[in-house]
PDB file of C-alpha atoms in Angstrom:
ATOM      1  CA  UNK A   1      90.074 133.495  92.283  1.00 53.00           C
ATOM      2  CA  UNK A   2      90.260 132.188  95.830  1.00 66.00           C
ATOM      3  CA  UNK A   3      93.383 130.330  96.866  1.00 82.00           C
ATOM      4  CA  UNK A   4      93.147 126.576  97.168  1.00 86.00           C
ATOM      5  CA  UNK A   5      92.992 125.512 100.833  1.00 91.00           C
ATOM      6  CA  UNK A   6      95.548 122.720 100.487  1.00 92.00           C
ATOM      7  CA  UNK A   7      95.274 121.219 103.958  1.00 93.00           C
ATOM      8  CA  UNK A   8      91.467 121.393 104.076  1.00 94.00           C
ATOM      9  CA  UNK A   9      91.070 119.737 100.659  1.00 94.00           C
ATOM     10  CA  UNK A  10      93.560 117.045 101.638  1.00 95.00           C
ATOM     11  CA  UNK A  11      91.722 116.389 104.901  1.00 95.00           C
ATOM     12  CA  UNK A  12      88.346 116.218 103.140  1.00 94.00           C
ATOM     13  CA  UNK A  13      89.728 113.817 100.523  1.00 94.00           C
ATOM     14  CA  UNK A  14      90.988 111.443 103.213  1.00 95.00           C
ATOM     15  CA  UNK A  15      87.708 111.690 105.097  1.00 94.00           C
ATOM     16  CA  UNK A  16      85.735 110.820 101.984  1.00 93.00           C
ATOM     17  CA  UNK A  17      87.817 107.775 101.050  1.00 92.00           C
ATOM     18  CA  UNK A  18      87.865 106.305 104.549  1.00 91.00           C
ATOM     19  CA  UNK A  19      84.515 107.362 106.002  1.00 89.00           C
ATOM     20  CA  UNK A  20      82.553 106.473 102.858  1.00 82.00           C
ATOM     21  CA  UNK A  21      84.392 103.199 102.310  1.00 82.00           C
ATOM     22  CA  UNK A  22      81.152 101.181 102.376  1.00 85.00           C
ATOM     23  CA  UNK A  23      79.849 103.176  99.421  1.00 88.00           C
ATOM     24  CA  UNK A  24      83.105 102.790  97.476  1.00 92.00           C
ATOM     25  CA  UNK A  25      83.915  99.119  98.136  1.00 91.00           C
ATOM     26  CA  UNK A  26      81.331  97.518  95.760  1.00 91.00           C
ATOM     27  CA  UNK A  27      82.780  99.326  92.755  1.00 93.00           C
ATOM     28  CA  UNK A  28      86.328  98.915  94.029  1.00 94.00           C
ATOM     29  CA  UNK A  29      85.800  95.144  94.364  1.00 94.00           C
ATOM     30  CA  UNK A  30      84.902  94.966  90.666  1.00 94.00           C
ATOM     31  CA  UNK A  31      87.786  97.238  89.693  1.00 95.00           C
ATOM     32  CA  UNK A  32      90.321  95.249  91.707  1.00 94.00           C
ATOM     33  CA  UNK A  33      88.962  92.001  90.229  1.00 94.00           C
ATOM     34  CA  UNK A  34      89.606  93.296  86.718  1.00 94.00           C
ATOM     35  CA  UNK A  35      93.132  94.294  87.730  1.00 94.00           C
ATOM     36  CA  UNK A  36      93.785  90.878  89.269  1.00 93.00           C
ATOM     37  CA  UNK A  37      92.650  89.184  86.057  1.00 93.00           C
ATOM     38  CA  UNK A  38      95.169  91.309  84.205  1.00 92.00           C
ATOM     39  CA  UNK A  39      97.932  90.289  86.620  1.00 92.00           C
ATOM     40  CA  UNK A  40      96.903  86.630  86.312  1.00 92.00           C
ATOM     41  CA  UNK A  41      97.286  86.882  82.536  1.00 90.00           C
ATOM     42  CA  UNK A  42     100.730  88.462  82.969  1.00 87.00           C
ATOM     43  CA  UNK A  43     101.692  85.692  85.389  1.00 86.00           C
ATOM     44  CA  UNK A  44     100.707  83.006  82.882  1.00 86.00           C
ATOM     45  CA  UNK A  45     102.938  84.498  80.204  1.00 85.00           C
ATOM     46  CA  UNK A  46     105.729  85.754  82.486  1.00 79.00           C
ATOM     47  CA  UNK A  47     108.316  83.422  80.930  1.00 77.00           C
ATOM     48  CA  UNK A  48     107.800  85.238  77.637  1.00 74.00           C
ATOM     49  CA  UNK A  49     108.168  88.794  78.888  1.00 72.00           C
ATOM     50  CA  UNK A  50     110.387  88.923  81.988  1.00 66.00           C
ATOM     51  CA  UNK A  51     113.348  91.235  81.562  1.00 67.00           C
ATOM     52  CA  UNK A  52     116.462  92.358  83.374  1.00 67.00           C
ATOM     53  CA  UNK A  53     116.258  95.719  85.113  1.00 63.00           C
ATOM     54  CA  UNK A  54     118.650  98.124  83.427  1.00 64.00           C
ATOM     55  CA  UNK A  55     118.691  96.219  80.154  1.00 67.00           C
ATOM     56  CA  UNK A  56     116.625  97.101  77.097  1.00 71.00           C
ATOM     57  CA  UNK A  57     113.561  94.813  76.807  1.00 72.00           C
ATOM     58  CA  UNK A  58     112.921  92.791  73.680  1.00 77.00           C
ATOM     59  CA  UNK A  59     110.338  94.016  71.171  1.00 79.00           C
ATOM     60  CA  UNK A  60     107.747  91.486  72.369  1.00 79.00           C
ATOM     61  CA  UNK A  61     108.347  92.387  76.025  1.00 80.00           C
ATOM     62  CA  UNK A  62     108.060  96.091  75.265  1.00 82.00           C
ATOM     63  CA  UNK A  63     104.783  95.470  73.427  1.00 86.00           C
ATOM     64  CA  UNK A  64     103.372  93.425  76.310  1.00 85.00           C
ATOM     65  CA  UNK A  65     104.347  96.062  78.873  1.00 85.00           C
ATOM     66  CA  UNK A  66     102.891  98.833  76.716  1.00 88.00           C
ATOM     67  CA  UNK A  67      99.596  96.940  76.371  1.00 89.00           C
ATOM     68  CA  UNK A  68      99.596  96.288  80.138  1.00 90.00           C
ATOM     69  CA  UNK A  69     100.158  99.960  80.884  1.00 90.00           C
ATOM     70  CA  UNK A  70      97.377 101.109  78.552  1.00 93.00           C
ATOM     71  CA  UNK A  71      94.925  98.556  79.939  1.00 94.00           C
ATOM     72  CA  UNK A  72      95.805  99.577  83.490  1.00 93.00           C
ATOM     73  CA  UNK A  73      95.052 103.212  82.673  1.00 93.00           C
ATOM     74  CA  UNK A  74      91.778 102.309  80.974  1.00 95.00           C
ATOM     75  CA  UNK A  75      90.608 100.106  83.851  1.00 94.00           C
ATOM     76  CA  UNK A  76      91.308 102.921  86.313  1.00 94.00           C
ATOM     77  CA  UNK A  77      89.091 105.445  84.555  1.00 94.00           C
ATOM     78  CA  UNK A  78      85.596 104.488  85.861  1.00 94.00           C
ATOM     79  CA  UNK A  79      86.881 104.375  89.424  1.00 93.00           C
ATOM     80  CA  UNK A  80      88.657 107.711  89.172  1.00 93.00           C
ATOM     81  CA  UNK A  81      85.730 109.380  87.390  1.00 93.00           C
ATOM     82  CA  UNK A  82      83.394 108.166  90.134  1.00 93.00           C
ATOM     83  CA  UNK A  83      85.621 109.633  92.847  1.00 94.00           C
ATOM     84  CA  UNK A  84      85.748 113.020  91.144  1.00 93.00           C
ATOM     85  CA  UNK A  85      81.990 113.160  90.573  1.00 93.00           C
ATOM     86  CA  UNK A  86      81.227 111.983  94.098  1.00 93.00           C
ATOM     87  CA  UNK A  87      83.345 114.688  95.725  1.00 93.00           C
ATOM     88  CA  UNK A  88      82.643 117.508  93.262  1.00 91.00           C
ATOM     89  CA  UNK A  89      78.896 117.029  92.749  1.00 90.00           C
ATOM     90  CA  UNK A  90      77.898 114.638  95.584  1.00 88.00           C
ATOM     91  CA  UNK A  91      76.846 112.051  93.015  1.00 90.00           C
ATOM     92  CA  UNK A  92      76.442 108.568  94.457  1.00 89.00           C
ATOM     93  CA  UNK A  93      79.313 106.207  93.709  1.00 88.00           C
ATOM     94  CA  UNK A  94      78.036 103.721  91.132  1.00 81.00           C
ATOM     95  CA  UNK A  95      78.013  99.988  91.698  1.00 82.00           C
ATOM     96  CA  UNK A  96      78.172  98.754  88.087  1.00 87.00           C
ATOM     97  CA  UNK A  97      81.831  99.203  87.256  1.00 92.00           C
ATOM     98  CA  UNK A  98      81.837  96.999  84.148  1.00 91.00           C
ATOM     99  CA  UNK A  99      79.015  98.971  82.507  1.00 91.00           C
ATOM    100  CA  UNK A 100      80.875 102.187  83.248  1.00 91.00           C
ATOM    101  CA  UNK A 101      83.855 100.831  81.319  1.00 91.00           C
ATOM    102  CA  UNK A 102      81.726 101.021  78.165  1.00 91.00           C
ATOM    103  CA  UNK A 103      80.382 104.574  78.464  1.00 91.00           C
ATOM    104  CA  UNK A 104      81.720 107.412  76.320  1.00 92.00           C
ATOM    105  CA  UNK A 105      82.934 109.403  79.349  1.00 93.00           C
ATOM    106  CA  UNK A 106      85.389 106.615  80.202  1.00 93.00           C
ATOM    107  CA  UNK A 107      86.752 106.491  76.660  1.00 93.00           C
ATOM    108  CA  UNK A 108      87.092 110.253  76.570  1.00 93.00           C
ATOM    109  CA  UNK A 109      88.961 110.254  79.888  1.00 92.00           C
ATOM    110  CA  UNK A 110      91.316 107.546  78.621  1.00 94.00           C
ATOM    111  CA  UNK A 111      92.170 109.385  75.406  1.00 93.00           C
ATOM    112  CA  UNK A 112      92.476 112.661  77.283  1.00 92.00           C
ATOM    113  CA  UNK A 113      95.046 111.091  79.593  1.00 90.00           C
ATOM    114  CA  UNK A 114      97.018 109.894  76.572  1.00 91.00           C
ATOM    115  CA  UNK A 115      96.794 113.373  75.046  1.00 90.00           C
ATOM    116  CA  UNK A 116      97.951 114.981  78.296  1.00 87.00           C
ATOM    117  CA  UNK A 117     100.911 112.591  78.461  1.00 86.00           C
ATOM    118  CA  UNK A 118     101.839 113.430  74.875  1.00 86.00           C
ATOM    119  CA  UNK A 119     101.491 117.192  75.388  1.00 82.00           C
ATOM    120  CA  UNK A 120     103.522 116.994  78.603  1.00 79.00           C
ATOM    121  CA  UNK A 121     106.336 115.196  76.791  1.00 80.00           C
ATOM    122  CA  UNK A 122     106.257 117.722  73.945  1.00 80.00           C
ATOM    123  CA  UNK A 123     106.154 120.673  76.331  1.00 74.00           C
ATOM    124  CA  UNK A 124     109.026 119.385  78.428  1.00 72.00           C
ATOM    125  CA  UNK A 125     111.059 118.550  75.311  1.00 76.00           C
ATOM    126  CA  UNK A 126     110.582 122.086  74.000  1.00 76.00           C
ATOM    127  CA  UNK A 127     111.467 123.592  77.360  1.00 70.00           C
ATOM    128  CA  UNK A 128     114.552 121.402  77.571  1.00 68.00           C
ATOM    129  CA  UNK A 129     115.595 122.369  74.053  1.00 71.00           C
ATOM    130  CA  UNK A 130     115.130 126.078  74.731  1.00 69.00           C
ATOM    131  CA  UNK A 131     117.224 125.873  77.889  1.00 65.00           C
ATOM    132  CA  UNK A 132     119.735 123.149  77.062  1.00 67.00           C
ATOM    133  CA  UNK A 133     120.640 123.767  73.413  1.00 65.00           C
ATOM    134  CA  UNK A 134     121.508 127.510  73.535  1.00 66.00           C
ATOM    135  CA  UNK A 135     123.556 127.156  76.694  1.00 62.00           C
ATOM    136  CA  UNK A 136     125.562 124.236  75.342  1.00 61.00           C
ATOM    137  CA  UNK A 137     125.991 125.897  71.957  1.00 60.00           C
ATOM    138  CA  UNK A 138     127.404 129.129  73.367  1.00 58.00           C
ATOM    139  CA  UNK A 139     128.863 128.041  76.716  1.00 59.00           C
ATOM    140  CA  UNK A 140     129.835 124.375  76.277  1.00 58.00           C
ATOM    141  CA  UNK A 141     133.353 124.704  77.677  1.00 57.00           C
ATOM    142  CA  UNK A 142     132.172 126.900  80.543  1.00 58.00           C
ATOM    143  CA  UNK A 143     129.476 124.417  81.561  1.00 56.00           C
ATOM    144  CA  UNK A 144     131.978 121.568  81.706  1.00 59.00           C
ATOM    145  CA  UNK A 145     133.986 123.419  84.333  1.00 61.00           C
ATOM    146  CA  UNK A 146     130.966 124.580  86.350  1.00 61.00           C
ATOM    147  CA  UNK A 147     128.882 121.729  87.761  1.00 66.00           C
ATOM    148  CA  UNK A 148     126.842 124.237  89.771  1.00 66.00           C
ATOM    149  CA  UNK A 149     125.661 125.959  86.590  1.00 64.00           C
ATOM    150  CA  UNK A 150     124.864 122.583  85.048  1.00 65.00           C
ATOM    151  CA  UNK A 151     122.822 121.714  88.153  1.00 74.00           C
ATOM    152  CA  UNK A 152     120.901 124.980  87.837  1.00 70.00           C
ATOM    153  CA  UNK A 153     120.223 124.168  84.189  1.00 69.00           C
ATOM    154  CA  UNK A 154     118.854 120.722  85.057  1.00 74.00           C
ATOM    155  CA  UNK A 155     116.799 122.248  87.865  1.00 79.00           C
ATOM    156  CA  UNK A 156     115.267 124.731  85.408  1.00 76.00           C
ATOM    157  CA  UNK A 157     114.254 121.845  83.125  1.00 76.00           C
ATOM    158  CA  UNK A 158     112.784 119.984  86.120  1.00 79.00           C
ATOM    159  CA  UNK A 159     110.741 123.037  87.137  1.00 82.00           C
ATOM    160  CA  UNK A 160     109.464 123.369  83.560  1.00 79.00           C
ATOM    161  CA  UNK A 161     108.493 119.687  83.656  1.00 80.00           C
ATOM    162  CA  UNK A 162     106.463 120.097  86.833  1.00 82.00           C
ATOM    163  CA  UNK A 163     104.871 123.299  85.558  1.00 85.00           C
ATOM    164  CA  UNK A 164     103.600 121.769  82.312  1.00 84.00           C
ATOM    165  CA  UNK A 165     102.451 118.565  84.024  1.00 85.00           C
ATOM    166  CA  UNK A 166     100.456 120.271  86.740  1.00 87.00           C
ATOM    167  CA  UNK A 167      98.908 122.833  84.395  1.00 88.00           C
ATOM    168  CA  UNK A 168      97.430 119.849  82.523  1.00 88.00           C
ATOM    169  CA  UNK A 169      96.839 117.717  85.604  1.00 86.00           C
ATOM    170  CA  UNK A 170      93.166 118.639  86.023  1.00 90.00           C
ATOM    171  CA  UNK A 171      92.174 117.491  82.524  1.00 90.00           C
ATOM    172  CA  UNK A 172      90.926 114.052  83.673  1.00 88.00           C
ATOM    173  CA  UNK A 173      88.749 115.482  86.473  1.00 90.00           C
ATOM    174  CA  UNK A 174      87.487 117.981  83.894  1.00 91.00           C
ATOM    175  CA  UNK A 175      86.412 115.096  81.638  1.00 91.00           C
ATOM    176  CA  UNK A 176      84.749 113.427  84.609  1.00 91.00           C
ATOM    177  CA  UNK A 177      82.609 116.543  84.977  1.00 90.00           C
ATOM    178  CA  UNK A 178      81.724 116.518  81.262  1.00 87.00           C
ATOM    179  CA  UNK A 179      83.815 119.466  80.127  1.00 84.00           C
ATOM    180  CA  UNK A 180      83.842 119.908  76.373  1.00 83.00           C
ATOM    181  CA  UNK A 181      87.453 121.103  76.355  1.00 89.00           C
ATOM    182  CA  UNK A 182      89.145 119.466  79.357  1.00 90.00           C
ATOM    183  CA  UNK A 183      92.742 120.294  78.475  1.00 90.00           C
ATOM    184  CA  UNK A 184      91.961 123.974  77.918  1.00 90.00           C
ATOM    185  CA  UNK A 185      89.915 124.074  81.127  1.00 90.00           C
ATOM    186  CA  UNK A 186      92.723 122.448  83.107  1.00 90.00           C
ATOM    187  CA  UNK A 187      95.207 125.016  81.817  1.00 90.00           C
ATOM    188  CA  UNK A 188      92.836 127.851  82.716  1.00 89.00           C
ATOM    189  CA  UNK A 189      91.825 126.620  86.170  1.00 87.00           C
ATOM    190  CA  UNK A 190      95.362 125.769  87.256  1.00 87.00           C
ATOM    191  CA  UNK A 191      96.723 129.235  86.463  1.00 87.00           C
ATOM    192  CA  UNK A 192      98.452 130.563  89.553  1.00 86.00           C
ATOM    193  CA  UNK A 193      97.740 127.352  91.491  1.00 87.00           C
ATOM    194  CA  UNK A 194     100.521 125.032  90.349  1.00 88.00           C
ATOM    195  CA  UNK A 195     102.343 124.955  93.691  1.00 90.00           C
ATOM    196  CA  UNK A 196      99.110 124.371  95.620  1.00 92.00           C
ATOM    197  CA  UNK A 197      98.024 121.606  93.240  1.00 91.00           C
ATOM    198  CA  UNK A 198     101.481 120.080  93.665  1.00 91.00           C
ATOM    199  CA  UNK A 199     100.980 120.226  97.435  1.00 93.00           C
ATOM    200  CA  UNK A 200      97.618 118.448  97.199  1.00 93.00           C
ATOM    201  CA  UNK A 201      99.164 115.865  94.869  1.00 93.00           C
ATOM    202  CA  UNK A 202     102.013 115.088  97.262  1.00 93.00           C
ATOM    203  CA  UNK A 203      99.859 114.970 100.385  1.00 95.00           C
ATOM    204  CA  UNK A 204      97.167 112.757  98.852  1.00 95.00           C
ATOM    205  CA  UNK A 205      99.720 110.394  97.302  1.00 94.00           C
ATOM    206  CA  UNK A 206     101.629 109.747 100.538  1.00 93.00           C
ATOM    207  CA  UNK A 207      99.721 106.563 101.579  1.00 91.00           C
ATOM    208  CA  UNK A 208      99.989 105.097  98.083  1.00 92.00           C
ATOM    209  CA  UNK A 209     103.723 105.814  97.943  1.00 91.00           C
ATOM    210  CA  UNK A 210     104.206 104.367 101.437  1.00 91.00           C
ATOM    211  CA  UNK A 211     102.399 101.133 100.533  1.00 91.00           C
ATOM    212  CA  UNK A 212     104.371 100.808  97.286  1.00 87.00           C
ATOM    213  CA  UNK A 213     107.573 101.119  99.313  1.00 86.00           C
ATOM    214  CA  UNK A 214     106.398  98.410 101.714  1.00 86.00           C
ATOM    215  CA  UNK A 215     105.610  96.041  98.840  1.00 83.00           C
ATOM    216  CA  UNK A 216     108.927  96.642  97.103  1.00 79.00           C
ATOM    217  CA  UNK A 217     111.221  96.584 100.113  1.00 80.00           C
ATOM    218  CA  UNK A 218     109.520  94.761 102.987  1.00 79.00           C
ATOM    219  CA  UNK A 219     107.744  91.986 101.083  1.00 79.00           C
ATOM    220  CA  UNK A 220     110.488  91.867  98.452  1.00 75.00           C
ATOM    221  CA  UNK A 221     108.011  90.829  95.736  1.00 77.00           C
ATOM    222  CA  UNK A 222     108.981  91.705  92.198  1.00 76.00           C
ATOM    223  CA  UNK A 223     106.577  92.653  89.404  1.00 80.00           C
ATOM    224  CA  UNK A 224     108.947  90.992  86.943  1.00 78.00           C
ATOM    225  CA  UNK A 225     109.277  87.610  88.639  1.00 79.00           C
ATOM    226  CA  UNK A 226     105.901  87.168  90.353  1.00 84.00           C
ATOM    227  CA  UNK A 227     103.198  89.374  88.779  1.00 87.00           C
ATOM    228  CA  UNK A 228     100.319  87.601  90.542  1.00 88.00           C
ATOM    229  CA  UNK A 229     101.695  88.044  94.071  1.00 88.00           C
ATOM    230  CA  UNK A 230     102.629  91.620  93.207  1.00 88.00           C
ATOM    231  CA  UNK A 231      99.089  92.251  91.963  1.00 89.00           C
ATOM    232  CA  UNK A 232      97.534  90.954  95.195  1.00 91.00           C
ATOM    233  CA  UNK A 233      99.870  93.027  97.336  1.00 90.00           C
ATOM    234  CA  UNK A 234      99.171  96.221  95.411  1.00 90.00           C
ATOM    235  CA  UNK A 235      95.387  96.083  95.928  1.00 92.00           C
ATOM    236  CA  UNK A 236      95.604  98.359  99.016  1.00 93.00           C
ATOM    237  CA  UNK A 237      97.696 100.766  96.942  1.00 92.00           C
ATOM    238  CA  UNK A 238      94.933 100.921  94.327  1.00 92.00           C
ATOM    239  CA  UNK A 239      92.458 101.924  97.011  1.00 94.00           C
ATOM    240  CA  UNK A 240      94.789 104.441  98.629  1.00 93.00           C
ATOM    241  CA  UNK A 241      95.386 105.976  95.208  1.00 92.00           C
ATOM    242  CA  UNK A 242      91.739 107.046  95.125  1.00 94.00           C
ATOM    243  CA  UNK A 243      92.525 109.756  97.690  1.00 95.00           C
ATOM    244  CA  UNK A 244      94.220 111.779  94.945  1.00 94.00           C
ATOM    245  CA  UNK A 245      91.168 111.804  92.686  1.00 93.00           C
ATOM    246  CA  UNK A 246      88.867 112.610  95.573  1.00 94.00           C
ATOM    247  CA  UNK A 247      91.119 115.586  96.203  1.00 94.00           C
ATOM    248  CA  UNK A 248      90.965 116.679  92.565  1.00 92.00           C
ATOM    249  CA  UNK A 249      87.185 116.543  92.674  1.00 92.00           C
ATOM    250  CA  UNK A 250      87.291 118.811  95.714  1.00 93.00           C
ATOM    251  CA  UNK A 251      89.562 121.205  93.816  1.00 92.00           C
ATOM    252  CA  UNK A 252      86.874 121.584  91.156  1.00 87.00           C
ATOM    253  CA  UNK A 253      84.207 121.975  93.826  1.00 87.00           C
ATOM    254  CA  UNK A 254      86.255 124.782  95.394  1.00 88.00           C
ATOM    255  CA  UNK A 255      86.506 126.708  92.115  1.00 81.00           C
ATOM    256  CA  UNK A 256      82.810 126.246  91.288  1.00 73.00           C
ATOM    257  CA  UNK A 257      81.667 128.078  94.414  1.00 66.00           C
TER     258      UNK A 257
END
């Protein structure tokens, strides 16, 4: 298996998102409109769900935020699937976003993402238990007096977390390309490539992270207190986030050669 060319894939992903913007914008306009409608709804009911950071939310607030998170993931799927297919198979980016929301591929991608999240949590929990429990059972007093060893233990759990996550990370692009077993395929394809996939992830997410930082610190607009303004300001972040999925499509294209 040929090594992933991290820098070349990253460069090609950026080129696709910015040079083919005219092809992407019609679908993105529909996607961003659906997201804005969701933020408008949140804004209208904000007095019933706002919460204090650091404090446990009420049951109704937790339910609203959970529903918001699930809807956000679902609304992202057609856009992300289109980016993967466009870069991996040179398929034209569609213009009928709302119809794509109803196709089976979108539903499969949504449920696959939920499954990946669940498996990641289970995998990390098992890894944490295997590392954390034996050490604290046999060496509890020793760990208390050795913060360095405790740091190494936490680092081992963190590495296990990243490993499981990025072995499953290609499942959504796999669904986009109509794989029958996307989670298995992601685990197989990512073997020996976790660090390189991590590199592509970090490099393609940089603009999105930078814009999120600008919104949170420069504009000082809070999701909790002004969802509508926050939604408008995060529209560029939604577009910049497409670079990641363009990159993942290119990863699949690389391995299909």
